[in-house]
C-alpha cells in the first residue's frame, strides 16, 4: 500500500506553494509529526500577508473510534490540520509545537478530530496569544480532500480557527454553528493573531 505522506505533502505544495520552514516533533509512543510553514507570498491572491501552517504526519494512520476494542489499521478518517494567520503582528512561528500536539492527539488520546470539534492545548498558541484552543472548521475550501486508493478514506485538510477562552466556553453551550454565525455577523477577522473575543452577550 502506498505511503500516504508523500501524497499529502504533494497536495499541500500544489495548494499552498513551497514551504519555507518545517519542524518535526516526536512524542513518546507516536509517529513523527512535521509542521510546514508556507510564507505570505504563497497565500492566495487578494488575501494579503497570510502565513499558513500545515501538519504532516497526522494522516499516516487512520483515526480510530475511542470506543472500539481494536483499531482498524486501514479504514477510518484521516486528516491534517491547517492554520492561517496574518504575519508580522505576533510571533506565530511558535505555534509549531502546539500544532504538532494537536496533530498527535488522535494517537495519544484516541480522539477523532472532525469539523465542529474544539481542541485545547492548555496554553497560548504562541507567545502572548489570546487563544489556547481552536475550532475545527469544514474542509475543502483551501486544500481539497486527497482521495486515496480503496479501502482507505480520503485525507481531509481541516482548517483551525483560534478561539479565546470566552468563545470556547460559549461554543460548548451554544455549539459551533452559533459561534461561527456570531463571528460572521460581527465581521471577525479570524486570521488576526491578536484579535479580541467577539461580543457574546
PDB file of C-alpha atoms in Angstrom, residues 179-188:
ATOM      1  CA  UNK A 179     -20.240  30.732  17.246  1.00  0.00           C
ATOM      2  CA  UNK A 180     -19.350  30.809  13.564  1.00  0.00           C
ATOM      3  CA  UNK A 181     -22.533  32.760  12.829  1.00  0.00           C
ATOM      4  CA  UNK A 182     -21.604  35.268  15.549  1.00  0.00           C
ATOM      5  CA  UNK A 183     -18.133  35.670  14.051  1.00  0.00           C
ATOM      6  CA  UNK A 184     -19.682  36.237  10.633  1.00  0.00           C
ATOM      7  CA  UNK A 185     -22.255  38.753  11.880  1.00  0.00           C
ATOM      8  CA  UNK A 186     -19.544  40.810  13.592  1.00  0.00           C
ATOM      9  CA  UNK A 187     -17.126  40.664  10.643  1.00  0.00           C
ATOM     10  CA  UNK A 188     -14.495  38.978  12.816  1.00  0.00           C
TER      11      UNK A 188
END
